[in-house]
GROMACS .gro file of C-alpha atoms in nm:
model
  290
    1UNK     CA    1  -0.283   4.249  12.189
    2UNK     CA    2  -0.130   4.524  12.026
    3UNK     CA    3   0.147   4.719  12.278
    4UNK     CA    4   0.182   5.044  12.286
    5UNK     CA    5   0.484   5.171  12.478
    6UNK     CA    6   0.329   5.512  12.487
    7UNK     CA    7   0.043   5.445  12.696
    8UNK     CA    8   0.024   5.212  13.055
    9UNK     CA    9  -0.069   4.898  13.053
   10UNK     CA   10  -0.361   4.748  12.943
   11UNK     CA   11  -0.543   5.141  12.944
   12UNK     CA   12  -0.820   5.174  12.683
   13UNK     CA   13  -0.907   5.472  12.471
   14UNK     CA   14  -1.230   5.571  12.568
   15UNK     CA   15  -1.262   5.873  12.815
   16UNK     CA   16  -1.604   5.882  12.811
   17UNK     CA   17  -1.648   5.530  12.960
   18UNK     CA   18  -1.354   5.544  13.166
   19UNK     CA   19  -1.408   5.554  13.557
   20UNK     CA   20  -1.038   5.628  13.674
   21UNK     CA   21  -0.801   5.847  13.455
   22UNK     CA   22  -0.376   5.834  13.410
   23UNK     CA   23  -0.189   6.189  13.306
   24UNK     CA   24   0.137   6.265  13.328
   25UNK     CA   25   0.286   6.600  13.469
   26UNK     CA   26   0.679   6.580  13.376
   27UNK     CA   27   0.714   6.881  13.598
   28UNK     CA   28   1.147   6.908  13.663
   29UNK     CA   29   1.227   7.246  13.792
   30UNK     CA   30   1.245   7.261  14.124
   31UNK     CA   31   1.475   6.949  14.168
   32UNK     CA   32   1.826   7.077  14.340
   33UNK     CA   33   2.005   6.748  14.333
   34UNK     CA   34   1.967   6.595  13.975
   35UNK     CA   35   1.722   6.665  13.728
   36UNK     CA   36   1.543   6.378  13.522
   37UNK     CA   37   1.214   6.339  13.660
   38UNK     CA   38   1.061   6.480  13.324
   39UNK     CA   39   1.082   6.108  13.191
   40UNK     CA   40   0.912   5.979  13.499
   41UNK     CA   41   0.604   5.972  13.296
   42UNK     CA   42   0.714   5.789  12.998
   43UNK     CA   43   0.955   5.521  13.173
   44UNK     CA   44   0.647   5.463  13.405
   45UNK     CA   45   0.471   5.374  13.058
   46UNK     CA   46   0.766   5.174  12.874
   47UNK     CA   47   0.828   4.951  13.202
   48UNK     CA   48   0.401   4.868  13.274
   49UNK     CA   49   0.433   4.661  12.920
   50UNK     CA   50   0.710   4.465  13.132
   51UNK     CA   51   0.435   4.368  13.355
   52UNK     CA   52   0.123   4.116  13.374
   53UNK     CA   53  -0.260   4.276  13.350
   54UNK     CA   54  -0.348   4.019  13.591
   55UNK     CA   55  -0.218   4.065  13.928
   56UNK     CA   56  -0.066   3.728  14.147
   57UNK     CA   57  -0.128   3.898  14.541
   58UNK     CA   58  -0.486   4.065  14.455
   59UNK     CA   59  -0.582   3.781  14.205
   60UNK     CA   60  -0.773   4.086  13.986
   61UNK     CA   61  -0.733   4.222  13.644
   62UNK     CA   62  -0.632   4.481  13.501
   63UNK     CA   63  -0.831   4.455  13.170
   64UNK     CA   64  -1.187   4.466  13.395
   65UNK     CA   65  -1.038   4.853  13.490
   66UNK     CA   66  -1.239   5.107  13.316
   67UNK     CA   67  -0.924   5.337  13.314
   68UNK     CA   68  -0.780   5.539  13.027
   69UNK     CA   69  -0.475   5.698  12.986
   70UNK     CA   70  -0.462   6.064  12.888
   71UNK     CA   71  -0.142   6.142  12.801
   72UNK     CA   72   0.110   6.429  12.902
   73UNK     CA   73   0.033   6.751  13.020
   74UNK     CA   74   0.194   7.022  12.790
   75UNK     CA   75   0.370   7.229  13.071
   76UNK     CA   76   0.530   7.552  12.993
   77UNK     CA   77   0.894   7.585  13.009
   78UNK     CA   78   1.064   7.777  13.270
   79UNK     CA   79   0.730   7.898  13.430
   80UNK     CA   80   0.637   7.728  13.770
   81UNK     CA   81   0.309   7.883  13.819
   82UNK     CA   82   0.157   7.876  13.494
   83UNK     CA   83   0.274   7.509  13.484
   84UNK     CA   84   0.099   7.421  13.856
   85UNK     CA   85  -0.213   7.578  13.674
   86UNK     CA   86  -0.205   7.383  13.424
   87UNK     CA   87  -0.222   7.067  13.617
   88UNK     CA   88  -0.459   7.197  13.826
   89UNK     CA   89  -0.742   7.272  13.579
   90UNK     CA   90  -0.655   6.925  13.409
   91UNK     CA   91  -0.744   6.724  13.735
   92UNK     CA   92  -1.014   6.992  13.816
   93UNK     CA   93  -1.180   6.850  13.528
   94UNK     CA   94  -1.109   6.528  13.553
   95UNK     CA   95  -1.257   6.504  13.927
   96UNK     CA   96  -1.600   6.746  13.821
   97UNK     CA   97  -1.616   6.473  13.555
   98UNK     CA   98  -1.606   6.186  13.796
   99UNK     CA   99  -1.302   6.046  13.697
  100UNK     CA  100  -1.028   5.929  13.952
  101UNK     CA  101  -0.727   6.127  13.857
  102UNK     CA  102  -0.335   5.926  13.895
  103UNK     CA  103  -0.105   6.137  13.822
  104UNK     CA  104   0.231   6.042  13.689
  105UNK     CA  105   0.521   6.239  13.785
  106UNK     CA  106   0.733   6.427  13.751
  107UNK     CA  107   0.890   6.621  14.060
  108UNK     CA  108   0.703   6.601  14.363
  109UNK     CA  109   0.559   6.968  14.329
  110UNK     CA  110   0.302   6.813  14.109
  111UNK     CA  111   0.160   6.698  14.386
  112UNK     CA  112   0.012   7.028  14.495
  113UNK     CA  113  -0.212   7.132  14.266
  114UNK     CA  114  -0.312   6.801  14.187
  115UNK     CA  115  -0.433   6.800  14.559
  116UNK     CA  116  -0.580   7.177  14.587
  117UNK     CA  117  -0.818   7.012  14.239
  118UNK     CA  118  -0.970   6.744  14.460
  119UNK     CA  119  -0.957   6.952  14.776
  120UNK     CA  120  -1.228   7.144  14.636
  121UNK     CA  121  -1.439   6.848  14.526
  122UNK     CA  122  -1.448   6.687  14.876
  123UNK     CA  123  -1.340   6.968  15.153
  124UNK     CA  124  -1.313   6.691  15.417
  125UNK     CA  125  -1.010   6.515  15.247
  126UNK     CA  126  -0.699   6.331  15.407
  127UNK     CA  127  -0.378   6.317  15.253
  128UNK     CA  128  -0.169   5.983  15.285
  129UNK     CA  129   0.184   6.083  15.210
  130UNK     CA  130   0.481   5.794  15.175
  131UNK     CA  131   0.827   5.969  15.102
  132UNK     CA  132   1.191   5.927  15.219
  133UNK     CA  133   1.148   6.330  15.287
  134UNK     CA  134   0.915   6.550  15.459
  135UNK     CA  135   0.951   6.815  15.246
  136UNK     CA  136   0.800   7.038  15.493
  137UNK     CA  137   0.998   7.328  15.454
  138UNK     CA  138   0.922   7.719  15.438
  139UNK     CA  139   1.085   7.746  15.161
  140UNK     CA  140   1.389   7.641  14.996
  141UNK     CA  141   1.683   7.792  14.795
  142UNK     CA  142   1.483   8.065  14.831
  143UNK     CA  143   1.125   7.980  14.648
  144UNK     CA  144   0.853   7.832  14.842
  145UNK     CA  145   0.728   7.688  14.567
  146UNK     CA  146   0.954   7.338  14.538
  147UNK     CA  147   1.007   6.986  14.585
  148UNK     CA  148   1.130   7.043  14.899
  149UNK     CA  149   0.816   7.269  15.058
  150UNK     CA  150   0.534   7.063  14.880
  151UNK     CA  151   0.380   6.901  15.157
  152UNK     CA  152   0.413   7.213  15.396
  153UNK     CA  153   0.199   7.351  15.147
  154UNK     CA  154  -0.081   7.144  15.105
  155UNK     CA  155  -0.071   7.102  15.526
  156UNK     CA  156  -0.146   7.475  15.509
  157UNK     CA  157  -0.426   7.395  15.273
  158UNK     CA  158  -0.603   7.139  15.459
  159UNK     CA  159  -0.517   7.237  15.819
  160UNK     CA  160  -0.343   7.047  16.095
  161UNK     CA  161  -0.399   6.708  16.130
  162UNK     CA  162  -0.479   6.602  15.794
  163UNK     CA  163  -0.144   6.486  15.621
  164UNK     CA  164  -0.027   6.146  15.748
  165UNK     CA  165   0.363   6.113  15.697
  166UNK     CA  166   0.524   5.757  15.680
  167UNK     CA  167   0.854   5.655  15.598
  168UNK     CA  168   1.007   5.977  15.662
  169UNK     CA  169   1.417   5.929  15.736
  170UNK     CA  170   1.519   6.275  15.672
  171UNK     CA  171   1.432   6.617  15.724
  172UNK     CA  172   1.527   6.966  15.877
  173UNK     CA  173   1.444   7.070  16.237
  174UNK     CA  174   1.239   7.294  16.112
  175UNK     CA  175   1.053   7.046  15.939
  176UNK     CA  176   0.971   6.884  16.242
  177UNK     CA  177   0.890   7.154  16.439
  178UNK     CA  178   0.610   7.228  16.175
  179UNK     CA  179   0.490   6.836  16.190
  180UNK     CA  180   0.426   6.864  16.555
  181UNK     CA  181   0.162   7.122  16.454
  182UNK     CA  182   0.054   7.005  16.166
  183UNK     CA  183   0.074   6.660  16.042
  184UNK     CA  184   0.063   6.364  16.150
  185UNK     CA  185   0.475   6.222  16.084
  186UNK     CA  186   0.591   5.857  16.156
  187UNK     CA  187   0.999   5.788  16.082
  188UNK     CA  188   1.117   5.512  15.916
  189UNK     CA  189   0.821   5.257  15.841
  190UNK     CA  190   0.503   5.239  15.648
  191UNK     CA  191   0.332   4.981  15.691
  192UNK     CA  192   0.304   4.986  16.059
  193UNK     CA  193   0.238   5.321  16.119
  194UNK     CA  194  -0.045   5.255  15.874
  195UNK     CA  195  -0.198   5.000  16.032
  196UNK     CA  196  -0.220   5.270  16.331
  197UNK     CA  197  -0.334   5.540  16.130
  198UNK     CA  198  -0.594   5.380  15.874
  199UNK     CA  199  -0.898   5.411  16.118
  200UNK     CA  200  -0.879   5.817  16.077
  201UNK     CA  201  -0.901   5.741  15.706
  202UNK     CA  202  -1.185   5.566  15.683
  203UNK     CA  203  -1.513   5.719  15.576
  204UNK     CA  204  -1.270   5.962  15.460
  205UNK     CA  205  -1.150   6.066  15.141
  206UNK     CA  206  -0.787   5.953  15.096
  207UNK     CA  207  -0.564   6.116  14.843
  208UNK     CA  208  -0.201   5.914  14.799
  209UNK     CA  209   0.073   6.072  14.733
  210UNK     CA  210   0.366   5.829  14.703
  211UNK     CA  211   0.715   5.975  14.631
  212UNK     CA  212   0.897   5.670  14.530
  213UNK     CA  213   1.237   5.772  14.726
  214UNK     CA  214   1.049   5.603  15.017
  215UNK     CA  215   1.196   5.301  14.897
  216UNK     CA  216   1.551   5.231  14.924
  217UNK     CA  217   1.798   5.310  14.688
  218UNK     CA  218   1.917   4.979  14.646
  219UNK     CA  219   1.576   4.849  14.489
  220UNK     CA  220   1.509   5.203  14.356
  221UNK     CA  221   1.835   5.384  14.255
  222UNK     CA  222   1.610   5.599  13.984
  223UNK     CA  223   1.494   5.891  14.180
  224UNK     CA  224   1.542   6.274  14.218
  225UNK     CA  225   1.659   6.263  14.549
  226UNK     CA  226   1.805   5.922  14.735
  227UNK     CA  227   1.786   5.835  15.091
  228UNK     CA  228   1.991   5.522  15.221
  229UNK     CA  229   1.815   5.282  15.477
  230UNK     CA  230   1.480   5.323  15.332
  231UNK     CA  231   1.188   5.032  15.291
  232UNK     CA  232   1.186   4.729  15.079
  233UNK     CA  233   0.944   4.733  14.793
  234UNK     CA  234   0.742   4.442  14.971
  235UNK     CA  235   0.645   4.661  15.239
  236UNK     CA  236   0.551   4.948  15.021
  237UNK     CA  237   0.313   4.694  14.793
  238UNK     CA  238   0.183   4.542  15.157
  239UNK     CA  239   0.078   4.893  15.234
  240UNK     CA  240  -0.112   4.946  14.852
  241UNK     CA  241  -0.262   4.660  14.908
  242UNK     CA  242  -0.379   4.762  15.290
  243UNK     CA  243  -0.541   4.997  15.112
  244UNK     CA  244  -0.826   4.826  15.022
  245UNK     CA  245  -1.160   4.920  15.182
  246UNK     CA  246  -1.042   5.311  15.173
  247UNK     CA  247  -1.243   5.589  14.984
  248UNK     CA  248  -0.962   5.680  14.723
  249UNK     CA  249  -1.031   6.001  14.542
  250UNK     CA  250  -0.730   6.027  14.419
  251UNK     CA  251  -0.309   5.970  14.393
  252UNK     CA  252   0.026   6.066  14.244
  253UNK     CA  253   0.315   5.879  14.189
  254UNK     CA  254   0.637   6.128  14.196
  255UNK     CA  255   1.039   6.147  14.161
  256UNK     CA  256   1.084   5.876  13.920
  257UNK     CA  257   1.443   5.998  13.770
  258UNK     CA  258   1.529   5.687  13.463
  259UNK     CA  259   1.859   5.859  13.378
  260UNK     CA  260   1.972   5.718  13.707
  261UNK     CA  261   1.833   5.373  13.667
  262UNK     CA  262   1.974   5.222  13.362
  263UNK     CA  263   1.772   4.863  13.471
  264UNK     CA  264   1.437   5.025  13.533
  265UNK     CA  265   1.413   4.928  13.897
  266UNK     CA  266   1.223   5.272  13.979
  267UNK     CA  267   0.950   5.303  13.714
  268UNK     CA  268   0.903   4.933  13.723
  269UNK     CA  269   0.833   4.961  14.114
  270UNK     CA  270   0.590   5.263  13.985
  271UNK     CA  271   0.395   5.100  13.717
  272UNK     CA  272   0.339   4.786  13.987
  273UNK     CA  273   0.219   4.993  14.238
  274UNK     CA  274  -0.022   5.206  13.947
  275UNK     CA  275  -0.135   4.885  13.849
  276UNK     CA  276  -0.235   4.753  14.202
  277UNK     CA  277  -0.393   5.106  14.288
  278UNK     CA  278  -0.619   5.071  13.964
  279UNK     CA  279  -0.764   4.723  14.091
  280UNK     CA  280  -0.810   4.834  14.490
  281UNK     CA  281  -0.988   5.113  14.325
  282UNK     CA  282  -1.188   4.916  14.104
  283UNK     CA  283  -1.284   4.654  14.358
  284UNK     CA  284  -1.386   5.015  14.624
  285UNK     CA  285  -1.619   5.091  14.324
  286UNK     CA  286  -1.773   4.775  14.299
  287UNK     CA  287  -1.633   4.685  13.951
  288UNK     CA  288  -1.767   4.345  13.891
  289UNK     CA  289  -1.490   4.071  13.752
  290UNK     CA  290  -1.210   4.320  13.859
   0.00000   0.00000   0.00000
């Protein structure tokens, strides 16, 4: 098999017959602490050729995926709007063409219109948010259009009760004031809380959004934004993998910083989870041999 360090693991080139569809959005404005998360995308993609197409826990394969990999967005510089646009008429497509989009981050802002795109296609969505962060604010450093508002946002989008928050270990008291309104927050853990949570989701259409500062430093140094005491990466893949049964329509994974990582823990962790995601999916779909 010929690699190809430029595209994720085991993703074939045919759009057309592909089912579920990778982009990247290397979106790294916003970020206040330390920027890097415009190589997200492309360390996400180096590290997946570190990996096996068949995976051990869901004894599936990659290979029986009918998933392609699209590429970059080409974002404008300096422009946060047009740039949000931009990814929003990509996975506006991609959804009206039946495709499951993953984004590949990126900043967590990406997240947004990635979610108002599918929002459209299926008004009765839930949002399943895992994130050190509950980026809930107003606004911050004085735009309220940034990493740190992004969920507050799409909240206001969807309407109270429709964001599920897990994993959260830091945030303003204004944040929380707004999640007692709003969304549904749980401190801490993931997997629990999920286990709690995932009969709301079902029948439902789930969109993930995984920011992966949820896990902790120590087994994911390479992120915009690090939180001590977070969870271990087991937990986070028990949680993918509790997935299973759920109507995804689609997911983002965010904050992946590499310049912080020199050993690749971060977009390693990523391109496991993307890989895992891709066969729950599958398997939801009915993808025989998968």
């Amino acid at each position: 098999m010929e690699v190809k360090s430029h595209t994720f693991l085991g993703a074939g080139e045919d759009y057309e017959g592909a089912k579920a569809v990778l982009v990247g959005a290397g979106l790294d404005v916003t970020v206040c602490f330390r920027p890097g998360t415009r190589e997200g995308p492309y360390a996400i993609r180096h590290l997946s050729q570190c990996l096996e197409e068949y995976s051990l826990d869901l004894e599936g394969d990659l290979r029986q995926v009918p998933f392609c990999d699209l590429g970059d967005i080409e974002l404008p510089l300096g422009h946060v709007e047009s740039a949000l646009e931009a990814i929003e008429k990509v996975v506006s497509r991609l959804v009206e063409e039946g495709k499951l989009p993953i984004l590949l981050g990126g900043e967590h802002l990406v997240s947004l219109p990635a979610i108002k795109a599918v929002y459209r296609f299926y008004p009765d969505l839930m949002v399943l948010h895992l994130d050190a962060h509950a980026d809930l604010r107003d606004e911050y450093l004085g735009t309220p259009l940034s990493h740190a508002t992004v969920m507050r946002r799409v909240a206001e989008i969807l309407g109270p009760g429709r964001v599920f928050q897990l994993g959260i270990r830091s945030a303003d008291r204004e944040e929380l004031d707004f999640a007692r309104s709003w969304t549904r927050l749980y401190r801490h853990e993931v997997f629990r809380p999920f286990q709690t949570v995932r009969p709301e989701l079902e029948n439902k259409p789930v969109y993930l959004t995984l920011d992966i500062d949820v896990v902790d430093p120590a087994f994911a140094p390479g992120v915009g934004t690090p939180e001590p005491n977070g969870i271990t990466p087991a937990e986070l893949l028990k949680t993918i993998h509790a997935l299973m049964g759920l109507r995804l329509v689609g997911a983002d994974v965010v904050e992946v910083n590499p310049a912080f990582d020199r050993a690749g823990l971060a977009p390693l962790l990523a391109a496991k989870v993307i890989r895992e995601l891709l066969i729950i999916w599958a398997r939801g779909e009915g993808k025989t041999g998968v």
